[in-house]
Coordinates of C-alpha atoms in Angstrom, one line a residue:
Chain A
N487 CA 8.7 0.3 -19.5
A488 CA 9.8 1.6 -16.3
G489 CA 8.2 1.3 -12.9
V490 CA 6.9 3.8 -10.3
M491 CA 10.3 5.6 -9.7
Q492 CA 10.6 7.1 -6.1
N493 CA 13.7 9.2 -5.1
P494 CA 15.6 9.7 -3.0
R495 CA 15.4 5.9 -1.9
H496 CA 16.8 7.3 2.1
L497 CA 16.6 11.0 3.0
V498 CA 18.0 12.0 6.5
R499 CA 16.9 15.5 7.7
R500 CA 17.4 17.4 11.0
R501 CA 14.6 18.3 12.9
G502 CA 13.0 21.4 11.2
Q503 CA 14.6 21.4 7.8
E504 CA 12.0 20.4 4.8
A505 CA 12.1 17.1 3.0
R506 CA 11.4 16.6 -0.4
L507 CA 10.1 13.2 -1.9
R508 CA 9.6 12.7 -5.7
C509 CA 7.7 10.3 -7.6
S510 CA 7.6 9.5 -11.5
P511 CA 4.5 7.3 -12.1
M512 CA 4.5 4.3 -14.5
K513 CA 3.8 5.4 -18.1
G514 CA 0.3 5.8 -18.8
H515 CA -0.5 6.5 -15.2
S516 CA -2.5 9.4 -14.5
H517 CA -3.1 8.7 -11.2
V518 CA -0.5 9.0 -8.1
Y519 CA -1.2 8.3 -4.5
W520 CA 1.2 8.7 -1.3
Y521 CA 1.4 6.3 1.7
R522 CA 3.1 6.3 4.7
Q523 CA 4.3 3.2 6.4
L524 CA 5.5 4.1 10.3
P525 CA 7.8 1.1 12.0
E526 CA 5.5 -1.8 12.7
E527 CA 2.6 -0.2 11.2
G528 CA 0.4 -0.7 7.5
L529 CA 0.4 1.9 4.9
K530 CA -1.4 4.6 5.7
F531 CA -3.2 6.7 3.0
M532 CA -2.0 10.3 2.7
V533 CA -3.3 11.9 -0.8
Y534 CA -4.6 10.8 -4.0
L535 CA -3.6 13.5 -7.0
Q536 CA -4.3 13.4 -10.7
K537 CA -2.2 16.0 -13.0
E538 CA -2.4 19.3 -11.1
N539 CA -5.3 18.2 -9.3
I540 CA -6.0 17.1 -5.8
I541 CA -8.6 14.5 -5.6
D542 CA -8.7 13.3 -1.9
E543 CA -5.9 14.8 0.9
S544 CA -8.4 13.1 3.6
G545 CA -5.2 11.4 4.6
M546 CA -2.6 14.1 5.1
P547 CA -1.7 15.4 8.3
K548 CA -3.4 19.4 8.6
E549 CA 0.0 21.0 9.0
R550 CA 3.5 20.9 7.4
F551 CA 2.2 18.5 4.8
S552 CA 1.9 19.0 1.4
A553 CA 1.5 17.5 -2.1
E554 CA 1.2 18.0 -5.9
F555 CA 1.3 16.4 -9.1
P556 CA 2.3 19.2 -11.9
K557 CA 1.9 19.3 -15.3
E558 CA 5.4 18.3 -15.9
G559 CA 7.6 16.2 -13.9
P560 CA 7.4 14.2 -10.9
S561 CA 4.6 14.2 -7.8
I562 CA 6.1 16.1 -5.0
L563 CA 5.5 15.2 -1.1
R564 CA 6.9 18.3 0.8
I565 CA 7.5 17.8 4.5
Q566 CA 8.1 21.4 6.0
Q567 CA 9.6 21.8 9.7
V568 CA 10.3 17.9 10.1
V569 CA 9.8 16.3 13.2
R570 CA 11.2 13.0 14.5
G571 CA 7.3 11.5 14.2
D572 CA 7.9 11.8 10.6
S573 CA 10.3 9.3 10.2
A574 CA 8.9 6.4 8.5
A575 CA 8.7 5.0 5.0
Y576 CA 6.9 6.8 2.3
F577 CA 5.5 4.9 -0.7
C578 CA 4.1 5.9 -3.7
A579 CA 1.6 4.2 -6.2
S580 CA 0.2 5.1 -9.5
S581 CA -2.7 3.5 -11.6
P582 CA -4.3 4.3 -14.9
P583 CA -7.4 5.9 -15.2
V584 CA -10.6 4.8 -13.2
G585 CA -12.3 2.3 -15.0
T586 CA -9.4 0.9 -16.9
G587 CA -8.5 -1.7 -14.2
Y588 CA -6.8 -2.1 -10.8
G589 CA -3.3 -1.6 -12.5
Y590 CA -2.2 0.0 -8.8
T591 CA 1.9 0.1 -8.8
F592 CA 4.2 0.9 -5.9
G593 CA 7.6 2.6 -6.0
S594 CA 10.4 1.3 -3.7
G595 CA 9.8 4.2 -1.0
T596 CA 11.6 6.9 0.2
R597 CA 13.1 6.1 4.0
L598 CA 12.8 9.6 5.5
T599 CA 14.7 9.6 9.2
V600 CA 14.7 12.7 11.1
V601 CA 17.2 13.1 13.3
Chain B
D861 CA -10.4 3.1 13.4
Q862 CA -8.9 0.2 12.0
Q863 CA -11.4 -0.9 9.0
V864 CA -8.9 -3.7 7.7
K865 CA -7.4 -5.9 10.5
Q866 CA -4.8 -8.6 10.2
N867 CA -4.6 -10.2 13.7
S868 CA -1.6 -12.1 13.3
P869 CA 1.7 -10.4 13.3
S870 CA 3.7 -13.7 12.3
L871 CA 3.1 -17.1 10.8
S872 CA 5.6 -19.8 10.7
V873 CA 5.3 -22.6 8.1
Q874 CA 7.3 -26.0 7.1
E875 CA 8.2 -25.6 3.3
G876 CA 5.8 -27.6 1.4
R877 CA 2.6 -27.0 3.7
I878 CA -0.3 -24.6 3.6
S879 CA 0.2 -21.2 4.7
I880 CA -3.5 -19.2 5.7
L881 CA -3.2 -15.8 6.0
N882 CA -6.5 -14.2 7.6
C883 CA -7.9 -10.8 7.4
D884 CA -11.0 -8.9 8.5
Y885 CA -12.5 -5.7 7.7
T886 CA -15.5 -3.9 9.1
N887 CA -16.6 -1.1 6.3
S888 CA -19.4 -2.9 4.1
M889 CA -18.6 -0.4 1.3
F890 CA -15.5 -2.2 0.5
D891 CA -16.0 -4.3 -2.7
Y892 CA -12.4 -4.9 -3.9
F893 CA -9.8 -6.6 -1.8
L894 CA -6.3 -7.3 -2.9
W895 CA -3.1 -9.1 -1.1
Y896 CA 0.1 -7.5 -1.5
K897 CA 3.7 -9.3 -0.9
K898 CA 6.4 -7.1 1.0
Y899 CA 10.0 -7.4 1.1
P900 CA 12.5 -5.4 3.1
A901 CA 13.5 -2.0 1.6
E902 CA 11.3 -2.7 -1.4
G903 CA 7.6 -1.4 -2.2
P904 CA 4.5 -3.6 -2.1
T905 CA 4.1 -6.0 -4.8
F906 CA 0.6 -7.2 -6.2
L907 CA -0.3 -10.9 -5.2
I908 CA -4.0 -11.5 -6.0
S909 CA -7.4 -10.0 -5.7
I910 CA -10.8 -10.8 -5.9
S911 CA -13.9 -8.7 -6.1
S912 CA -16.7 -9.0 -3.7
I913 CA -19.2 -10.6 -6.4
K914 CA -16.8 -13.9 -6.0
D915 CA -16.3 -15.8 -3.2
K916 CA -12.6 -17.5 -4.5
N917 CA -10.0 -16.6 -7.2
E918 CA -7.0 -18.5 -7.7
D919 CA -3.7 -17.9 -9.1
G920 CA -1.3 -20.6 -9.3
R921 CA -0.3 -21.7 -5.9
F922 CA -2.2 -18.5 -4.7
T923 CA -6.0 -18.6 -3.5
V924 CA -8.0 -16.0 -1.7
F925 CA -11.3 -17.0 -0.2
L926 CA -13.9 -13.9 0.6
N927 CA -16.4 -14.6 3.0
K928 CA -18.8 -11.5 3.0
S929 CA -21.4 -12.5 5.8
A930 CA -18.3 -12.6 8.0
K931 CA -16.4 -9.8 6.6
H932 CA -13.3 -12.2 6.4
L933 CA -11.1 -12.9 3.6
S934 CA -7.8 -15.4 3.6
L935 CA -4.7 -15.9 1.3
H936 CA -3.8 -20.0 1.2
I937 CA -0.3 -20.6 -0.6
V938 CA 0.0 -23.9 -1.1
P939 CA 3.0 -25.3 -1.4
S940 CA 4.6 -22.8 0.7
Q941 CA 8.6 -22.4 -0.5
P942 CA 10.9 -20.1 1.3
G943 CA 11.2 -17.7 -1.1
D944 CA 7.4 -16.8 -0.2
S945 CA 8.9 -15.2 3.3
A946 CA 7.5 -11.7 3.4
V947 CA 5.2 -9.4 4.9
Y948 CA 2.0 -9.7 3.5
F949 CA -0.7 -6.9 3.7
C950 CA -4.6 -7.4 3.2
A951 CA -6.0 -4.0 1.5
A952 CA -9.6 -3.1 0.6
S953 CA -11.1 -0.6 -1.6
A954 CA -14.4 0.9 -2.2
L955 CA -14.3 1.8 -5.6
Q956 CA -15.1 5.7 -6.0
R957 CA -15.7 6.3 -9.2
T958 CA -15.3 9.7 -9.2
S959 CA -12.1 9.5 -6.9
G960 CA -10.3 6.6 -8.0
S961 CA -9.1 3.3 -5.9
R962 CA -7.9 4.6 -2.5
L963 CA -6.5 1.3 -0.6
T964 CA -6.9 0.7 3.3
F965 CA -4.5 -1.7 4.4
G966 CA -4.1 -4.1 7.4
E967 CA -1.0 -4.1 9.6
G968 CA 0.6 -7.0 7.7
T969 CA 1.8 -10.4 8.6
Q970 CA 5.3 -11.6 8.4
L971 CA 5.2 -14.9 6.7
T972 CA 8.4 -17.4 7.5
V973 CA 8.5 -20.3 5.5
N974 CA 11.2 -22.8 7.1
P975 CA 13.3 -25.0 4.6

């Protein structure tokens, strides 16, 4: 039973390019969350998705960032026109449906470096 | 607005002694609290949790205490082992049954257990 899979593990982008981060939740998990960890800080909530639905995106920057969780395939966090301040570790977590327990499992993260 | 705070960025203890990590929160809506352990280049892994209806939860060497009136929780590790050396994050949730279990994290405490 594979855990939460994130890829790539490391991503280097030049300023102005697009970054795509992928997350495959654990089997049986229908909720996906994205968190960002800036250097020397804790994890900050970005967005919560269910299949084909964005439930809560209150932590997402208003511009350049978007997320999706299609019916088929992984969840994607997309950052357009990256800037140096986007350099961070991006963690995805998944959980089972609400009411079935706090089975909150994190992936190993994608470390984005903008040069 | 830091709703969950871990005021000690680092803690160093001797092997075999007790480690006490502290966490304070401000949001009275939080009703579930979790501790995560994180090694470098890995995602956070769940350690132990406590519901707001309890004041103590124990799992092996790990015990979490919750003081609701003080809005304070602590994680006790006894006896501490070198393998416990990691960053420990406190997290809190206000279970929103319509939107899932979004977590608010503290900044983390780096625990070092010296042999």
